[in-house]
mmCIF file of C-alpha atoms in Angstrom:
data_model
loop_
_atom_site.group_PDB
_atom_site.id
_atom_site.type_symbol
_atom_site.label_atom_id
_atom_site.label_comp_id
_atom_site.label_asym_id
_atom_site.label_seq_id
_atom_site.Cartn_x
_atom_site.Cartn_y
_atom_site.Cartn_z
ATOM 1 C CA UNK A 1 -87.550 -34.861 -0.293
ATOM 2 C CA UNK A 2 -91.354 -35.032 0.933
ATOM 3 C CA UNK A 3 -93.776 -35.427 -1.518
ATOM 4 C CA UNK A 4 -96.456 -32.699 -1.771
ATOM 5 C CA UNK A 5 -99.893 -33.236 -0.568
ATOM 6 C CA UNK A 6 -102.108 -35.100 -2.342
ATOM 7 C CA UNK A 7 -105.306 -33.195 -3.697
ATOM 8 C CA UNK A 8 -107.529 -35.684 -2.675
ATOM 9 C CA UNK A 9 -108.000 -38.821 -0.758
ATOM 10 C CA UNK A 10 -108.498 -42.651 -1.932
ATOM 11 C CA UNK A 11 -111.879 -43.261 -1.482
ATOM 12 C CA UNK A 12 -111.341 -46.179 0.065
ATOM 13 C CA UNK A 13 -109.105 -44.426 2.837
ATOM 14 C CA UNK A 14 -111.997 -43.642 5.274
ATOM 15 C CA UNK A 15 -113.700 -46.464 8.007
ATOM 16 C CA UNK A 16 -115.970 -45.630 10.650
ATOM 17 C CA UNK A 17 -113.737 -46.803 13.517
ATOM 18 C CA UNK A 18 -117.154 -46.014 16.084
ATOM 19 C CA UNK A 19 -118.287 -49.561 14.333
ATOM 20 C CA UNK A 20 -115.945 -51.759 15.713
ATOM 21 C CA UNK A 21 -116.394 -53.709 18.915
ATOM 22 C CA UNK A 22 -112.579 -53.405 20.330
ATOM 23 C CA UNK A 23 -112.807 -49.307 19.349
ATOM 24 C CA UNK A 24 -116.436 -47.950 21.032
ATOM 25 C CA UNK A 25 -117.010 -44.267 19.756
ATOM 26 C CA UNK A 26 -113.591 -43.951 18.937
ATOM 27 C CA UNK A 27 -114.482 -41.277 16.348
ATOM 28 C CA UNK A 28 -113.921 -41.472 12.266
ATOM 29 C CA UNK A 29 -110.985 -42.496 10.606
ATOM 30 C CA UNK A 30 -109.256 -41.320 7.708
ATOM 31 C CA UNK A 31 -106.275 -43.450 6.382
ATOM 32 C CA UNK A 32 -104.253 -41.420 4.127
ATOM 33 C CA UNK A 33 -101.944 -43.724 1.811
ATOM 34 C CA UNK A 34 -98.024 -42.614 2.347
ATOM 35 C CA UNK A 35 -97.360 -44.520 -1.060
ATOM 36 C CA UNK A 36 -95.196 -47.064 0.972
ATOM 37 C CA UNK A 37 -97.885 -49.794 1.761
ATOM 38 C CA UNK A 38 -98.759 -48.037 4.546
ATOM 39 C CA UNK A 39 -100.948 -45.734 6.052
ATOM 40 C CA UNK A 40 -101.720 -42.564 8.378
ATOM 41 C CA UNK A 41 -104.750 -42.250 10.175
ATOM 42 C CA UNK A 42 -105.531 -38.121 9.133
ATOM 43 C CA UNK A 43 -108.509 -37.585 10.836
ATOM 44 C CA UNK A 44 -107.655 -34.912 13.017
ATOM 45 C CA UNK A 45 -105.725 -32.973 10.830
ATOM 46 C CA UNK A 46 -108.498 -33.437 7.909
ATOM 47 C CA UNK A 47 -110.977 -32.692 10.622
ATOM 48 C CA UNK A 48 -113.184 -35.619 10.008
ATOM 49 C CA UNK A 49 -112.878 -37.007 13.509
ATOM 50 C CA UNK A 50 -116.349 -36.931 14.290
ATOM 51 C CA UNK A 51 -116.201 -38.350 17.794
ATOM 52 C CA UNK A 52 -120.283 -39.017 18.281
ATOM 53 C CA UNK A 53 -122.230 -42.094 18.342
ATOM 54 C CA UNK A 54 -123.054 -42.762 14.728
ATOM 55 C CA UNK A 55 -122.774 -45.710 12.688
ATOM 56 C CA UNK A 56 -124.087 -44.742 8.955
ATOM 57 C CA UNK A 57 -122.244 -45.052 5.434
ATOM 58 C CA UNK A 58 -120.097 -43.028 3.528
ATOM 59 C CA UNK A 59 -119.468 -42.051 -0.009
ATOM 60 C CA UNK A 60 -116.515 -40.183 -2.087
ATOM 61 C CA UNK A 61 -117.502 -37.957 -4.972
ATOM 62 C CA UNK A 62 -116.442 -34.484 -6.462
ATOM 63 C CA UNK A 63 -119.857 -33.088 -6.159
ATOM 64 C CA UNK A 64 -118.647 -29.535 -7.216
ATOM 65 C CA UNK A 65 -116.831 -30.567 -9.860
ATOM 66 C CA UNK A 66 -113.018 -28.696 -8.715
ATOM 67 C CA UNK A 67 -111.601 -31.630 -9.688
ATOM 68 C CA UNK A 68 -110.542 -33.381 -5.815
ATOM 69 C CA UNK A 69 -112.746 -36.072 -3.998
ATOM 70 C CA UNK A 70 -115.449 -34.620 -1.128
ATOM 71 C CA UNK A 71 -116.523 -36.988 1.534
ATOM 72 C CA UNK A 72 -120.913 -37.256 2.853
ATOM 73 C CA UNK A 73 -120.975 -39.277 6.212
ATOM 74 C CA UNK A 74 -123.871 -40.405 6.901
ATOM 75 C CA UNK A 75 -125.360 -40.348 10.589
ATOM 76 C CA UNK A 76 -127.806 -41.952 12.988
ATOM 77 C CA UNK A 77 -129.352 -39.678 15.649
ATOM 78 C CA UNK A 78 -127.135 -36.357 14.538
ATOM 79 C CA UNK A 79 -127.126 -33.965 10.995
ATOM 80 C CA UNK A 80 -125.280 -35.790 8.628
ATOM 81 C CA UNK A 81 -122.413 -34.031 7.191
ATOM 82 C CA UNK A 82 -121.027 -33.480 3.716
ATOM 83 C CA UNK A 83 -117.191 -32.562 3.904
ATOM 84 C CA UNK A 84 -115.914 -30.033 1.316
ATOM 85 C CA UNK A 85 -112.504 -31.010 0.057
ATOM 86 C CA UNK A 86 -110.853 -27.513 0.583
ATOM 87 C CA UNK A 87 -107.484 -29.129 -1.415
ATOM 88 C CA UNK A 88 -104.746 -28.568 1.310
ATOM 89 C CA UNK A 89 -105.495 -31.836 3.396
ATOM 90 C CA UNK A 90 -108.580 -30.643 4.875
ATOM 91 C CA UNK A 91 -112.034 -30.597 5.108
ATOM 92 C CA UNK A 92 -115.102 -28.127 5.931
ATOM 93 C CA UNK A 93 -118.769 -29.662 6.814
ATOM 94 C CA UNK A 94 -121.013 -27.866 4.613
ATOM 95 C CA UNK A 95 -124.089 -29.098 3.860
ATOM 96 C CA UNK A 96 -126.778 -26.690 6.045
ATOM 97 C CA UNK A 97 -124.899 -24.483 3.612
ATOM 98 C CA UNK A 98 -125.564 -26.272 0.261
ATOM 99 C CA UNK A 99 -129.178 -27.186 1.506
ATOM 100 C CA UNK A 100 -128.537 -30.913 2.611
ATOM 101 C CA UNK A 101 -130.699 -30.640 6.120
ATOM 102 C CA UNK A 102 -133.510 -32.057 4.857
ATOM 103 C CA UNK A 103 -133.811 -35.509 7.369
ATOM 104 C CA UNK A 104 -132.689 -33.054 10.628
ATOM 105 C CA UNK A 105 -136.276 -30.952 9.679
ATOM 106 C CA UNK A 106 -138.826 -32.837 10.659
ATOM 107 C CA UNK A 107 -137.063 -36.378 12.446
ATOM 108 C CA UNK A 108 -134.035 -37.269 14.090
ATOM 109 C CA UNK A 109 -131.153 -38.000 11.181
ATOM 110 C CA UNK A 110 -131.042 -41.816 10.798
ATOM 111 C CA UNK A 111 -129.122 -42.436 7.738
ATOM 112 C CA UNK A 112 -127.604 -45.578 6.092
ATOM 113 C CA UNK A 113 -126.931 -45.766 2.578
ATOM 114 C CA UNK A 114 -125.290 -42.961 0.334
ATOM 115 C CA UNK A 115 -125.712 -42.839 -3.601
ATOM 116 C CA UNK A 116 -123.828 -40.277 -5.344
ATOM 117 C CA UNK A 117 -124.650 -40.501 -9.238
ATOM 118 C CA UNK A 118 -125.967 -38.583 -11.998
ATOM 119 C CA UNK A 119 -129.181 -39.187 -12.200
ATOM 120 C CA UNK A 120 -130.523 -36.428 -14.615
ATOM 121 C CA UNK A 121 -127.556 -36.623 -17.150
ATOM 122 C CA UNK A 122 -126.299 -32.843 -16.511
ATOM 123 C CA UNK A 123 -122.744 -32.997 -15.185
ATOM 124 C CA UNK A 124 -122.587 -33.331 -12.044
ATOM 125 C CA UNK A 125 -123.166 -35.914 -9.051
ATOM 126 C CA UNK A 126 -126.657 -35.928 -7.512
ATOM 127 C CA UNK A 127 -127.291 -37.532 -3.815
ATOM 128 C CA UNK A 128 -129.907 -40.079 -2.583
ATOM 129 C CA UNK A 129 -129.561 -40.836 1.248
ATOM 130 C CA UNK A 130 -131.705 -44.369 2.784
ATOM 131 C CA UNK A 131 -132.592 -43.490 5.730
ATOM 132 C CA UNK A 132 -134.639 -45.429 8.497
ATOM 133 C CA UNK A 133 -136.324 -42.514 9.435
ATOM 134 C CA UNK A 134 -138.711 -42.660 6.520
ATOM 135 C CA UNK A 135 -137.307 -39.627 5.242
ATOM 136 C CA UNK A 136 -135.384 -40.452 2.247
ATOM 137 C CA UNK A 137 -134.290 -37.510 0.252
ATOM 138 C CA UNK A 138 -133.163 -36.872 -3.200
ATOM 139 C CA UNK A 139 -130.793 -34.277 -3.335
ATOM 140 C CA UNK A 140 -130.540 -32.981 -7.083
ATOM 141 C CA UNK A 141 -127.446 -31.078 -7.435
ATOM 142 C CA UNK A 142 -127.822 -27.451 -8.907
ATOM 143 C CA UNK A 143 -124.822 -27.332 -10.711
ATOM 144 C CA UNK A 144 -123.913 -24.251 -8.461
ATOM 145 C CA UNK A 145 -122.567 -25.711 -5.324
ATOM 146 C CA UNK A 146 -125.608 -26.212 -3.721
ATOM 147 C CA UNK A 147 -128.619 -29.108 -3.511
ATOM 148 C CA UNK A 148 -132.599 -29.132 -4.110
ATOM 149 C CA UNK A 149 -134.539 -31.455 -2.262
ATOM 150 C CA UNK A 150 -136.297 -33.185 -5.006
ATOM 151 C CA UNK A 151 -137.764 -36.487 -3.545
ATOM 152 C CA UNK A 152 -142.086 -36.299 -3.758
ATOM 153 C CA UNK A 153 -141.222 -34.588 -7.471
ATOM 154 C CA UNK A 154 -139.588 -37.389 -8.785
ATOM 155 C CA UNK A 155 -142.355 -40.217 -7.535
ATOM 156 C CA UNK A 156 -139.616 -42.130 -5.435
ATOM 157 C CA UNK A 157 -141.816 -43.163 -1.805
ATOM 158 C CA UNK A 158 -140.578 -42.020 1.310
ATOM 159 C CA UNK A 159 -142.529 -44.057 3.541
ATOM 160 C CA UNK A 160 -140.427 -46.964 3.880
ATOM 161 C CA UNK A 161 -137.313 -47.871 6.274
ATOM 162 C CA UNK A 162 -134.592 -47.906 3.781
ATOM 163 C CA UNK A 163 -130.867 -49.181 4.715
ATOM 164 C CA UNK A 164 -129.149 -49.028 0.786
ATOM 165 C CA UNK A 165 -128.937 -47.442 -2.416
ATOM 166 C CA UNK A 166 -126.775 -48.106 -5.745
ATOM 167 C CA UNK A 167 -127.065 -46.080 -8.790
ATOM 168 C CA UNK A 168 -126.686 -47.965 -12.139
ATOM 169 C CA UNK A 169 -128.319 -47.745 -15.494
ATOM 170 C CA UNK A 170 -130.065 -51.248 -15.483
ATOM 171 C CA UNK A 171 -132.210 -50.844 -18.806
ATOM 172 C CA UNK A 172 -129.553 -49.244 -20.622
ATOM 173 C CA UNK A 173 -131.073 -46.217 -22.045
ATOM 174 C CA UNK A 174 -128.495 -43.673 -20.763
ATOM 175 C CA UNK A 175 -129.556 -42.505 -17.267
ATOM 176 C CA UNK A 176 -129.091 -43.816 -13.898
ATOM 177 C CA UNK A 177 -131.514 -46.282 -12.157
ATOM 178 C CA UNK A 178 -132.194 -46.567 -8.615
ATOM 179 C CA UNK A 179 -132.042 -50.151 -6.616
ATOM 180 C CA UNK A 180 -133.228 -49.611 -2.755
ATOM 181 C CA UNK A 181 -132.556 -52.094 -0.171
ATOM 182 C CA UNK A 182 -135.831 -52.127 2.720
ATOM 183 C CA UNK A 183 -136.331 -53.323 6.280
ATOM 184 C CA UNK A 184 -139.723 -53.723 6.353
ATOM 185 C CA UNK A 185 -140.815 -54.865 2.675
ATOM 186 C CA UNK A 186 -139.000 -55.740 -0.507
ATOM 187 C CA UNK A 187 -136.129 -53.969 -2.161
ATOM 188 C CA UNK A 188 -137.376 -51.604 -4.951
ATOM 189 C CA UNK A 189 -136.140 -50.615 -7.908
ATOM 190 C CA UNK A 190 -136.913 -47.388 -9.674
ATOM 191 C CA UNK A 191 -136.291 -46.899 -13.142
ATOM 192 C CA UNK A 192 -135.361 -42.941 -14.165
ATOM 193 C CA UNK A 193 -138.028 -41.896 -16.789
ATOM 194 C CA UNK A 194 -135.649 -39.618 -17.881
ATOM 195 C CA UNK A 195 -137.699 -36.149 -17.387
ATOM 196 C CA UNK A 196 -136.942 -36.034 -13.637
ATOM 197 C CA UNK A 197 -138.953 -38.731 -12.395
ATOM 198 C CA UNK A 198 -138.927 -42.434 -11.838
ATOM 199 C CA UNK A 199 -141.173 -45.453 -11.920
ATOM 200 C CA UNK A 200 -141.347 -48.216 -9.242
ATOM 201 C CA UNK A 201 -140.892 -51.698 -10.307
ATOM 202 C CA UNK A 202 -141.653 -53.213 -7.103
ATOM 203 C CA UNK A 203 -138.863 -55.619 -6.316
ATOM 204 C CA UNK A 204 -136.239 -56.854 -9.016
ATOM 205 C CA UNK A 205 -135.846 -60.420 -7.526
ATOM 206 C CA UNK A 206 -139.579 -60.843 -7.825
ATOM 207 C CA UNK A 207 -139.775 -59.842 -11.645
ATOM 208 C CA UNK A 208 -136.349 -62.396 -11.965
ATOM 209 C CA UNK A 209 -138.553 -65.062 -10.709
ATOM 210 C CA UNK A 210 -141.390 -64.225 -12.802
ATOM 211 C CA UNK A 211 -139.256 -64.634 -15.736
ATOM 212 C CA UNK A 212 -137.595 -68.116 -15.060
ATOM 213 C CA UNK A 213 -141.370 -69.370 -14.354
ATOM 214 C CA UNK A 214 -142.174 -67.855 -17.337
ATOM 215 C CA UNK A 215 -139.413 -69.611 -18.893
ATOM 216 C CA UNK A 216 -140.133 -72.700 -17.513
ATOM 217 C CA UNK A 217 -143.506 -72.383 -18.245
ATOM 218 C CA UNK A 218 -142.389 -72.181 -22.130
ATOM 219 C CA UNK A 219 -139.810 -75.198 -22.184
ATOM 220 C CA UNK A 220 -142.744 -77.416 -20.583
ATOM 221 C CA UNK A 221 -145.399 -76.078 -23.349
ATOM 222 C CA UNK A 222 -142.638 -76.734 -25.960
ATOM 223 C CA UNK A 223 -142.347 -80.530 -24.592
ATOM 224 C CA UNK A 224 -146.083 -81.662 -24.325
ATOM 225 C CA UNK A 225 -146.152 -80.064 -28.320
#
């Protein structure tokens, strides 16, 4: 007897094929798991098999909350897409619809990194895309389906080439921080204020450093006492 469809997909179960060498622009893959050790490439069926010239990240997350896994691929010269999970194997691109556009605007869509968390602590998963384009939104999610293009409100700097992004609560006060990975200068890290906005911190390796000199500096004062 076949099993029925799974709701959602293992987040893991997606590679940009387009990236490797021995398969040029060979479109998206999705690799659904048949629960045998093996796998089925779904792509066409999900309707993820996005056949153009694009080599960005992805990232899994239930962004409206119905309880199955939705899919943002992020682009390089073309709209990036978020894929709705519509819970019958497939997929629907819907993010002019739900107000993520914001890169296409004003530049060409040059996306890297994806960060799905919850940054202001209200339920649901909020976006932040790197981009090398200098246009590096924050997408706060509404709670309704749909996104607001937050970015110059909460203090985080667009002006920079950024290629990664990782949500994690670094100072452990209950909301998420952000760590960005740069081209041209150092990474940053922003820590969430919690009222919407953030503070830079410059670069997190730097203040590391800082800290073992100071440490140093301290065992050597301790000796010559």
């Amino acid at each position: 007897m076949d099993k029925p469809p799974a709701k959602g997909y293992n987040p893991g179960g997606i590679r940009r094929r387009d990236q490797l060498a021995e398969f040029p622009h060979a479109g998206n893959a999705l690799y659904k798991n048949n629960g045998d050790d093996t796998f089925t490439n779904v792509a066409l069926e999900a309707g993820v098999d996005d056949f153009s010239d694009s080599d960005g990240g992805v990232g899994w997350s239930d962004y409206d909350n119905d309880g199955d896994m939705d899919l943002f691929v992020a682009n390089r010269g073309q709209p990036d897409q978020l894929y709705r999970n519509n819970a019958d194997g497939t997929f629907s691109d819907v993010a002019p619809d739900v107000g993520i556009d914001y890169p296409q605007n004003e530049f060409p869509a040059n996306s890297e990194g994806v960060a799905w968390g919850d940054y202001d602590n209200d339920g649901d998963a909020d976006l932040f895309l790197a981009n090398l384009s200098r246009t590096n939104p924050l997408y706060r999610n509404d709670g309704d389906g749909t996104f607001i293009e937050v970015t110059r409100d909460s203090g985080i700097i667009l002006d920079r080439k950024y290629i990664g992004a990782s949500w994690a609560d670094l100072d452990n006060d209950g909301d998420l921080d952000l760590h960005l990975t740069t081209v041209e200068s150092p990474n940053l890290l922003y820590i969430n204020n919690g009222n919407g906005t953030f503070s830079n911190e410059g670069d997190p390796f730097k203040h590391k450093q800082r800290g073992r000199r100071s440490r140093q500096q301290q065992r050597r004062s301790h000796r010559r006492l």
